[in-house]
Short mmCIF file of C-alpha atoms and ligand atoms in Angstrom, two decimals:
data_model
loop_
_atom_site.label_atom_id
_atom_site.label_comp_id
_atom_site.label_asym_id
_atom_site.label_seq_id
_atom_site.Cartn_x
_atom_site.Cartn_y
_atom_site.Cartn_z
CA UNK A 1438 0.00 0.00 0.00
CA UNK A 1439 1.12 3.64 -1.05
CA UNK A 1440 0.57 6.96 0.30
CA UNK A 1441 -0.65 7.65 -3.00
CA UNK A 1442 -2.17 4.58 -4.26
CA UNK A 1443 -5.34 5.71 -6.92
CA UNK A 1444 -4.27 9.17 -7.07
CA UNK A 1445 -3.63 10.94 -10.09
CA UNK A 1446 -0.89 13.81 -9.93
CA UNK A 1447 0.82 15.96 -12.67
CA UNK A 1448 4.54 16.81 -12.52
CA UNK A 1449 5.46 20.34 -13.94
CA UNK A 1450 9.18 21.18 -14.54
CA UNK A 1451 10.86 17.54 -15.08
CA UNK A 1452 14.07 18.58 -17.62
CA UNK A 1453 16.39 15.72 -16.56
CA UNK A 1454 17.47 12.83 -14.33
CA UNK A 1455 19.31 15.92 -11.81
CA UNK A 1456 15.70 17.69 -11.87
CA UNK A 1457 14.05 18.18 -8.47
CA UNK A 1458 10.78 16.92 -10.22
CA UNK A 1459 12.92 13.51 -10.95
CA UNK A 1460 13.09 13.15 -7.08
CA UNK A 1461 9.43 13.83 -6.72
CA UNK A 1462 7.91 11.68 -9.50
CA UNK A 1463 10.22 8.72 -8.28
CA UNK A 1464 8.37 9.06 -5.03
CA UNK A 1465 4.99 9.70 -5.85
CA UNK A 1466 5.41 6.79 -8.35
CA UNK A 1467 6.82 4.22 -5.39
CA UNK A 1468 3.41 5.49 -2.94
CA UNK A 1469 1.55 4.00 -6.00
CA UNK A 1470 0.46 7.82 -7.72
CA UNK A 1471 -0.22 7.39 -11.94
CA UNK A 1472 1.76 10.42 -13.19
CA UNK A 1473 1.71 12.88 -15.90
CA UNK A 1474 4.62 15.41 -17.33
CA UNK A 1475 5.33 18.29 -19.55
CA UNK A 1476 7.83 19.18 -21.53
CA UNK A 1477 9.07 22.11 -23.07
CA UNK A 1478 9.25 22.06 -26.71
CA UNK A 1479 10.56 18.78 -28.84
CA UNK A 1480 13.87 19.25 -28.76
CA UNK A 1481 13.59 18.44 -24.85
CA UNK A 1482 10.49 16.35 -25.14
CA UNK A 1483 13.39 13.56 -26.48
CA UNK A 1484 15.21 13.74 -22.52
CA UNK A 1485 11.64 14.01 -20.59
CA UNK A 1486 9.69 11.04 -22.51
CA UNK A 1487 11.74 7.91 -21.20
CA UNK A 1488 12.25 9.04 -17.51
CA UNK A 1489 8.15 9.80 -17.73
CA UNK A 1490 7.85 6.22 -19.23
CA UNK A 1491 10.16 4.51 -16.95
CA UNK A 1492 7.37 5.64 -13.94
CA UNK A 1493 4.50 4.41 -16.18
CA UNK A 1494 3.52 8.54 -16.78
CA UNK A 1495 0.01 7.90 -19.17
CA UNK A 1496 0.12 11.68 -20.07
CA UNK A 1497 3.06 13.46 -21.52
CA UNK A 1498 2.10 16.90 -23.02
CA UNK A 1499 3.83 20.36 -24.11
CA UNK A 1500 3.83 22.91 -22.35
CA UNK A 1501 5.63 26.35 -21.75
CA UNK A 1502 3.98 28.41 -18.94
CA UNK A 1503 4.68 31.46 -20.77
CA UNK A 1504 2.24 31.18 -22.99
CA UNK A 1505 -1.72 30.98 -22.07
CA UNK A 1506 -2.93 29.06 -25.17
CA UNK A 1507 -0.52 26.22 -24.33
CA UNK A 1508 -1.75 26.60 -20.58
CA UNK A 1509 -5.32 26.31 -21.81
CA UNK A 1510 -3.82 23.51 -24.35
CA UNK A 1511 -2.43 21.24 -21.85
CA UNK A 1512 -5.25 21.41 -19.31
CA UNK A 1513 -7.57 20.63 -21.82
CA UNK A 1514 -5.88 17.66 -22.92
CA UNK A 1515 -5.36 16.55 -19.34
CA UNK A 1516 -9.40 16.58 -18.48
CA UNK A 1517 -10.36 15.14 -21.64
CA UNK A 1518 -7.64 12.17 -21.05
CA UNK A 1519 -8.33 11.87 -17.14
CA UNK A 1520 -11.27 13.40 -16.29
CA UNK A 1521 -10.04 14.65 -12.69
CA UNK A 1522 -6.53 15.09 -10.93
CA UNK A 1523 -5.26 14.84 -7.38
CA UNK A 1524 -2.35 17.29 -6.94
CA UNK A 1525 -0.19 19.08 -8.84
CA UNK A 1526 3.57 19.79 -8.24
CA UNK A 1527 4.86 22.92 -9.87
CA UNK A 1528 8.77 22.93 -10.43
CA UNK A 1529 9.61 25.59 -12.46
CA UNK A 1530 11.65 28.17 -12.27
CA UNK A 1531 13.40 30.69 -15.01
CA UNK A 1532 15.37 33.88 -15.26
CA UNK A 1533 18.45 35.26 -17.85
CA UNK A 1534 21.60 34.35 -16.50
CA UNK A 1535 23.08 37.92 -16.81
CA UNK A 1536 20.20 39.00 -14.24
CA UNK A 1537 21.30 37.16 -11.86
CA UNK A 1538 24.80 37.76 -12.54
CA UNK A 1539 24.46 41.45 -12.38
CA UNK A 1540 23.75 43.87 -9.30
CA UNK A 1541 20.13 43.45 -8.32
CA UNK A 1542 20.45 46.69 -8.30
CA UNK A 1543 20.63 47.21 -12.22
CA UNK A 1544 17.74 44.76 -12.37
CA UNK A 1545 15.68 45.33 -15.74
CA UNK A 1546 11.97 45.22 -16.40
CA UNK A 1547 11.94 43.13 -19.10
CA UNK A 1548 14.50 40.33 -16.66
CA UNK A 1549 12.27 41.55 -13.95
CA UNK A 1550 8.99 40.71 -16.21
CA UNK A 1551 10.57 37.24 -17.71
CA UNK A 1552 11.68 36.12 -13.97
CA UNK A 1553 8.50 36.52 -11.99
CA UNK A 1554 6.32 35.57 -15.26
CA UNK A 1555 7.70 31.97 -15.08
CA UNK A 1556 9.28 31.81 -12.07
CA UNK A 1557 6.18 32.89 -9.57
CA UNK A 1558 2.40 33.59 -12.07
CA UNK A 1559 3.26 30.35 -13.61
CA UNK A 1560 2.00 28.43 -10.42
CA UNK A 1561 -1.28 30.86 -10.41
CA UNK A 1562 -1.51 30.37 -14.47
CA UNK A 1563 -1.34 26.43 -13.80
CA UNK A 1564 -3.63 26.21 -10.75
CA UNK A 1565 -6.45 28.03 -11.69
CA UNK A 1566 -6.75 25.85 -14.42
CA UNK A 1567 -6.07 22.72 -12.49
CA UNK A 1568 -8.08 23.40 -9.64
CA UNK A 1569 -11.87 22.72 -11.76
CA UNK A 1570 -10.19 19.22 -11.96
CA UNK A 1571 -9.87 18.73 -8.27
CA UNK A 1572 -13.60 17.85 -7.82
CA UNK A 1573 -12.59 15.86 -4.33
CA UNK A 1574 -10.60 18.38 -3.34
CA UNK A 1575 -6.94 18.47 -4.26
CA UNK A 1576 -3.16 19.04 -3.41
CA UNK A 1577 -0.61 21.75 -4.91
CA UNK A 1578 2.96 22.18 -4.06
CA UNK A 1579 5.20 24.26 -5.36
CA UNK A 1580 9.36 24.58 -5.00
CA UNK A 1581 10.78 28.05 -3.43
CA UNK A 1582 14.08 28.62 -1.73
CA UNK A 1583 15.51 30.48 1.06
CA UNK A 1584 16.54 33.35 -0.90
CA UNK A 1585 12.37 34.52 -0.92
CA UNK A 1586 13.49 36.11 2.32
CA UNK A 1587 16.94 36.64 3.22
CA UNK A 1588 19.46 38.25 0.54
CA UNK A 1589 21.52 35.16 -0.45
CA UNK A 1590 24.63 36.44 -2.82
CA UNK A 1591 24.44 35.49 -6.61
CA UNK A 1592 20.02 34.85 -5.63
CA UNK A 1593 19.01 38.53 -6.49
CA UNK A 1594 16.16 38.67 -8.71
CA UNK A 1595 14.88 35.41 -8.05
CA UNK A 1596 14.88 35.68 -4.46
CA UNK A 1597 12.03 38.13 -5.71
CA UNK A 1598 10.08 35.68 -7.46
CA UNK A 1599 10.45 33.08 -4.98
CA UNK A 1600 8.74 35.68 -2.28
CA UNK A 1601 6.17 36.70 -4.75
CA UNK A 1602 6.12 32.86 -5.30
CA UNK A 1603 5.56 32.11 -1.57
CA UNK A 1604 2.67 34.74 -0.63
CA UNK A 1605 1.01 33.38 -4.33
CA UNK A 1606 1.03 29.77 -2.47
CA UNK A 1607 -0.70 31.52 1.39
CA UNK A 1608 -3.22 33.45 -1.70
CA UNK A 1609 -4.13 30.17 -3.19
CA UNK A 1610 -4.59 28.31 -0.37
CA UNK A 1611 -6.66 30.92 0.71
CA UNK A 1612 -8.81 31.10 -2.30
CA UNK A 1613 -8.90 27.50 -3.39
CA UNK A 1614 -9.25 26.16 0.32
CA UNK A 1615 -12.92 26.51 -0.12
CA UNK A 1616 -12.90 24.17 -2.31
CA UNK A 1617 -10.67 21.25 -0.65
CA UNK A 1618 -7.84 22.09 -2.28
CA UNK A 1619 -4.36 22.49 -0.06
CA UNK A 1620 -1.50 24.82 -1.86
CA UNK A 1621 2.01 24.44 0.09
CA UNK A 1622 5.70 25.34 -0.91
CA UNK A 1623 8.77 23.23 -0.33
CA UNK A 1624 11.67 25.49 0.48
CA UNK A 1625 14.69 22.79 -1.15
CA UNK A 1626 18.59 23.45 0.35
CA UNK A 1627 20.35 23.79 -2.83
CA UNK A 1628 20.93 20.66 -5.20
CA UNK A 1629 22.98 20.77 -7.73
CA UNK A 1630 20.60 20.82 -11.31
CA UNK A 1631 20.48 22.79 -14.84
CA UNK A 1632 18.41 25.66 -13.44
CA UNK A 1633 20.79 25.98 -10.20
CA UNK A 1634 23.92 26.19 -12.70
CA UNK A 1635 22.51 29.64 -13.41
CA UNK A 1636 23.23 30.93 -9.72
CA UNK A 1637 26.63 32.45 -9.39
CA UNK A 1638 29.13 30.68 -7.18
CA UNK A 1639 26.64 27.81 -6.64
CA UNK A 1640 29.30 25.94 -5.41
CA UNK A 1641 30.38 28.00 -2.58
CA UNK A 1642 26.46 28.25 -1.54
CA UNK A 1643 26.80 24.54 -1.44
CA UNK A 1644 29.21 24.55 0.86
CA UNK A 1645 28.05 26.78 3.10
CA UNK A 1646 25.00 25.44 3.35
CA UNK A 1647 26.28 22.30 4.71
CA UNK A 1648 28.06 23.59 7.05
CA UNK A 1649 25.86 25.65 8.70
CA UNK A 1650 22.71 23.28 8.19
CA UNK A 1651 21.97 21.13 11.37
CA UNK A 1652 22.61 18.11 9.88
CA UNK A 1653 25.64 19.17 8.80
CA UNK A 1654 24.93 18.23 5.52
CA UNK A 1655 23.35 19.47 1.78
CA UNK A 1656 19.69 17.46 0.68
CA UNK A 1657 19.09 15.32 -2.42
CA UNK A 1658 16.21 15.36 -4.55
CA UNK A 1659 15.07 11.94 -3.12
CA UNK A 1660 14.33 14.03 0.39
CA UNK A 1661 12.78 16.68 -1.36
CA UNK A 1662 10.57 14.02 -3.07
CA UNK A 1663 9.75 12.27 -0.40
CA UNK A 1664 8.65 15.35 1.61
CA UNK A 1665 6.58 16.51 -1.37
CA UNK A 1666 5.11 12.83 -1.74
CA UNK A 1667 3.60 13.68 1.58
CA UNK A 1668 2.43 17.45 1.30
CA UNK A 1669 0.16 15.89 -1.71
CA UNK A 1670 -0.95 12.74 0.24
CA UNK A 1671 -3.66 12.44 2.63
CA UNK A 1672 -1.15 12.27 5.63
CA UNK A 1673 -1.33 16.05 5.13
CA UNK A 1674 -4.94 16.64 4.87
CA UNK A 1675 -4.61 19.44 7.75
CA UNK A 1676 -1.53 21.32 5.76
CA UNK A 1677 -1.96 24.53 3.84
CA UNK A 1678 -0.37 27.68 3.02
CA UNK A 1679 3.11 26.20 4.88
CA UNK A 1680 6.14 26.75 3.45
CA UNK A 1681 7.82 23.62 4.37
CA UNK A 1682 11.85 23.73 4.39
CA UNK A 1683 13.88 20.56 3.45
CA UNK A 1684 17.22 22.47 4.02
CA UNK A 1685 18.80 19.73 6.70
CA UNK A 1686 17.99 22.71 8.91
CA UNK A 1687 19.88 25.26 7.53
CA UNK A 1688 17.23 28.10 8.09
CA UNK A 1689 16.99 27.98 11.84
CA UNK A 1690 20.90 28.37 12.33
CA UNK A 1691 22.68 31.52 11.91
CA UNK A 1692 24.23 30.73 9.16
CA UNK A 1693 27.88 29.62 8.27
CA UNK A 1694 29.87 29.28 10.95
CA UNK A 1695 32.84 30.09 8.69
CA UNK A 1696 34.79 26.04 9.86
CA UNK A 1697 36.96 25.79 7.21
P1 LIG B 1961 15.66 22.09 -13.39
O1 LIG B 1961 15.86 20.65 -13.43
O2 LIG B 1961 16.43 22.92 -14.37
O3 LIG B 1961 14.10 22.41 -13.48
C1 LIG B 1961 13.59 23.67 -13.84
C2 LIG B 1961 12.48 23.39 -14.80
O4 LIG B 1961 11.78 24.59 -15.18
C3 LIG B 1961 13.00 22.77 -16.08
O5 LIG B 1961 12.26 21.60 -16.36
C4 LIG B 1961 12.72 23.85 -17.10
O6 LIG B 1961 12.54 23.35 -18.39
C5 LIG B 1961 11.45 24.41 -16.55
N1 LIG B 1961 11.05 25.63 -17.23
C6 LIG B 1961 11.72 26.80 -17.36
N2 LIG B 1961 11.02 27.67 -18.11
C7 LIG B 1961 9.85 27.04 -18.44
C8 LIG B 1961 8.72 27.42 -19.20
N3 LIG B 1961 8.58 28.62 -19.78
N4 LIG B 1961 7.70 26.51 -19.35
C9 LIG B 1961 7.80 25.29 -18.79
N5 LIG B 1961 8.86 24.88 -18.07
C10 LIG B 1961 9.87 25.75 -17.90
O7 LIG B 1961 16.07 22.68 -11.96
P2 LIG B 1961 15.52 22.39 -10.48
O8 LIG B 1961 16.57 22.87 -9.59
O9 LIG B 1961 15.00 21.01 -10.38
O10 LIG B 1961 14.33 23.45 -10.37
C11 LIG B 1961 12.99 23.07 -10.02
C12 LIG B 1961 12.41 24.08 -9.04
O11 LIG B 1961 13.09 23.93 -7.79
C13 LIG B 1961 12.60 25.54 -9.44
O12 LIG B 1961 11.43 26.27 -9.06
C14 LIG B 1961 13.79 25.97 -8.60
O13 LIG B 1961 13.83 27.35 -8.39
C15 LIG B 1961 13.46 25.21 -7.34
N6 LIG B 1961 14.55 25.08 -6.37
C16 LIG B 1961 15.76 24.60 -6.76
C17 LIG B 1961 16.78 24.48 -5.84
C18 LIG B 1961 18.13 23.97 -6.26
O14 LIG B 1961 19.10 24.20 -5.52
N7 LIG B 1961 18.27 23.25 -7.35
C19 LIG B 1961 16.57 24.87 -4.51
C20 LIG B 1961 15.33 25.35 -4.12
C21 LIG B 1961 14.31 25.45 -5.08
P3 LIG B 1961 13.84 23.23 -19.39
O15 LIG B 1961 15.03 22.76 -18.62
O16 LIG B 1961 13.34 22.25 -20.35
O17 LIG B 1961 14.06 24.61 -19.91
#
C-alpha cells in the first residue's frame, strides 16, 4: 500500500534525471500515484519522454507556462484524457543568466517581467486551471528557496520571485481552500541541477549550506521528493499555506559558521 495509491498527480518542470521533479515523480510513483509530465518544446520532449515512461507517466504533453494558449492547451488535454486530478507539483523556475549575474540593483523590467512571469504567475496560471479538476478536493505544491526572504549572494532577482512565489502559495490556499484544495511550498537546500547552474558561485552556496545546516549536511532530490510525496498525500490533509523547508535545517541556524 502507497501513500498515494489511486491518485492521479501531474509533474510540472521535469528537464532531466538531476531535476528536483525527478526526485518527486520517483516518489509519488513508489506510494503508488499514476503520473503525468510536460515538456518544453521537442527538442527536450526527447530527454523528458523515457524518464516519464520509466514511472509508467500515461500523459506526456507540451507545455511552456509562458504562454496561455498552451496553458489552456495542456489542461484541456489533461481533463479530456483523465477526467479529474489529485495534486499538482509545480517545479519551475526561469530567469536570464546575466540578471542574476548582475547587481540586483541594475535589475531590468523586461528580466524583472521574464523572472516573476515563469518563475512565480506560472504556479497561479497552472492552478487556476487545475483546480476545476480537483472535484474531491486536491493538493498543490510548489518549490521556493531560502533566498524569498533573506538576501543570499548570486540569488538577487529570483529571491524576488520566490517571495512573490511564496505569498502566491498563502493566496491560493486561501482562495482554493474553499474548495478542498491544499497549496504548500517546499523550500529545497540547494541541489545541484540545470536551473541551479545559473546561480553564481553555486558551489560555494553549497558549501556553506552544509556547514551551517543542522545536519551538517546538503539534501538530495530523493528528500525533497519524499517530503513533497507527503504534502500531496492524505497524511497532510490538515496542511496549507506552509512553506515547508527541506534544508537539513539550515534556516533555523545563523548561518555559516565560517569552519573551514
Ligand atoms: P531544473 O531541473 O532545471 O528544473 C527547472 C524546470 O523549469 C526545467 O524543467 C525547465 O525546463 C522548466 N522551465 C523553465 N522555463 C519554463 C517554461 N517557460 N515553461 C515550462 N517549463 C519551464 O532545476 P531544479 O533545480 O529542479 O528546479 C525546479 C524548481 O526547484 C525551481 O522552481 C527551482 O527554483 C526550485 N529550487 C531549486 C533548488 C536547487 O538548488 N536546485 C533549490 C530550491 C528550489 P527546461 O530545462 O526544459 O528549460
Amino acid at each position: 500500500m502507497g501513500i498515494l495509491d489511486g491518485k492521479k498527480g501531474l509533474i510540472l518542470g521535469l528537464a532531466n534525471d538531476k531535476s528536483i521533479a525527478w526526485g518527486v515523480a520517483q516518489a509519488c510513483y513508489r506510494e503508488g500515484a499514476e503520473l503525468g509530465f510536460n515538456y518544453l518544446g521537442e527538442q527536450l520532449e526527447k530527454r523528458v519522454r523515457p524518464l516519464a515512461e520509466s514511472v509508467d507517466a500515461t500523459l506526456i504533453e507540451s507545455l511552456d507556462v509562458s504562454d496561455d494558449a498552451q496553458l489552456d492547451a495542456f489542461f484541456d488535454k489533461v481533463k479530456a484524457q483523465w477526467g479529474e486530478i489529485d495534486f499538482m507539483v509545480h517545479s519551475i523556475a526561469f530567469a536570464n543568466k546575466d540578471a542574476l549575474r548582475n547587481p540586483f540593483s541594475q535589475a531590468t523590467r523586461s528580466d524583472f517581467q521574464l523572472a516573476l512571469d515563469i518563475s512565480a504567475y506560472s504556479f497561479i496560471a497552472c492552478a487556476q486551471r487545475a483546480a476545476p479538476l480537483m472535484k474531491e478536493g486536491g493538493s498543490m505544491v510548489t518549490m521556493t528557496y531560502l533566498g524569498a526572504e533573506r538576501a543570499v549572494p548570486g540569488y538577487g532577482m529570483m529571491g524576488v520571485a520566490k517571495a512573490a512565489l511564496e505569498a502566491s502559495t498563502r493566496y491560493l490556499a486561501q482562495d482554493l481552500g474553499t474548495y478542498g484544495i491544499r497549496v504548500n511550498a517546499v523550500s529545497a537546500g540547494p541541489i545541484r541541477t540545470l536551473a541551479a547552474s545559473a546561480v553564481g558561485d553555486f558551489r560555494k552556496l553549497m558549501e556553506k549550506s552544509a556547514r551551517g545546516s543542522m545536519l551538517g549536511r546538503n539534501v538530495s532530490q530523493t528528500e525533497v521528493g519524499n517530503t513533497t510525496a507527503y504534502l500531496v498525500s492524505d497524511l497532510a490533509s490538515g496542511v496549507s499555506g506552509e512553506v515547508h523547508y527541506v534544508d537539513a535545517g539550515f534556516h533555523i541556524g545563523a548561518g555559516d559558521p565560517g569552519i573551514e
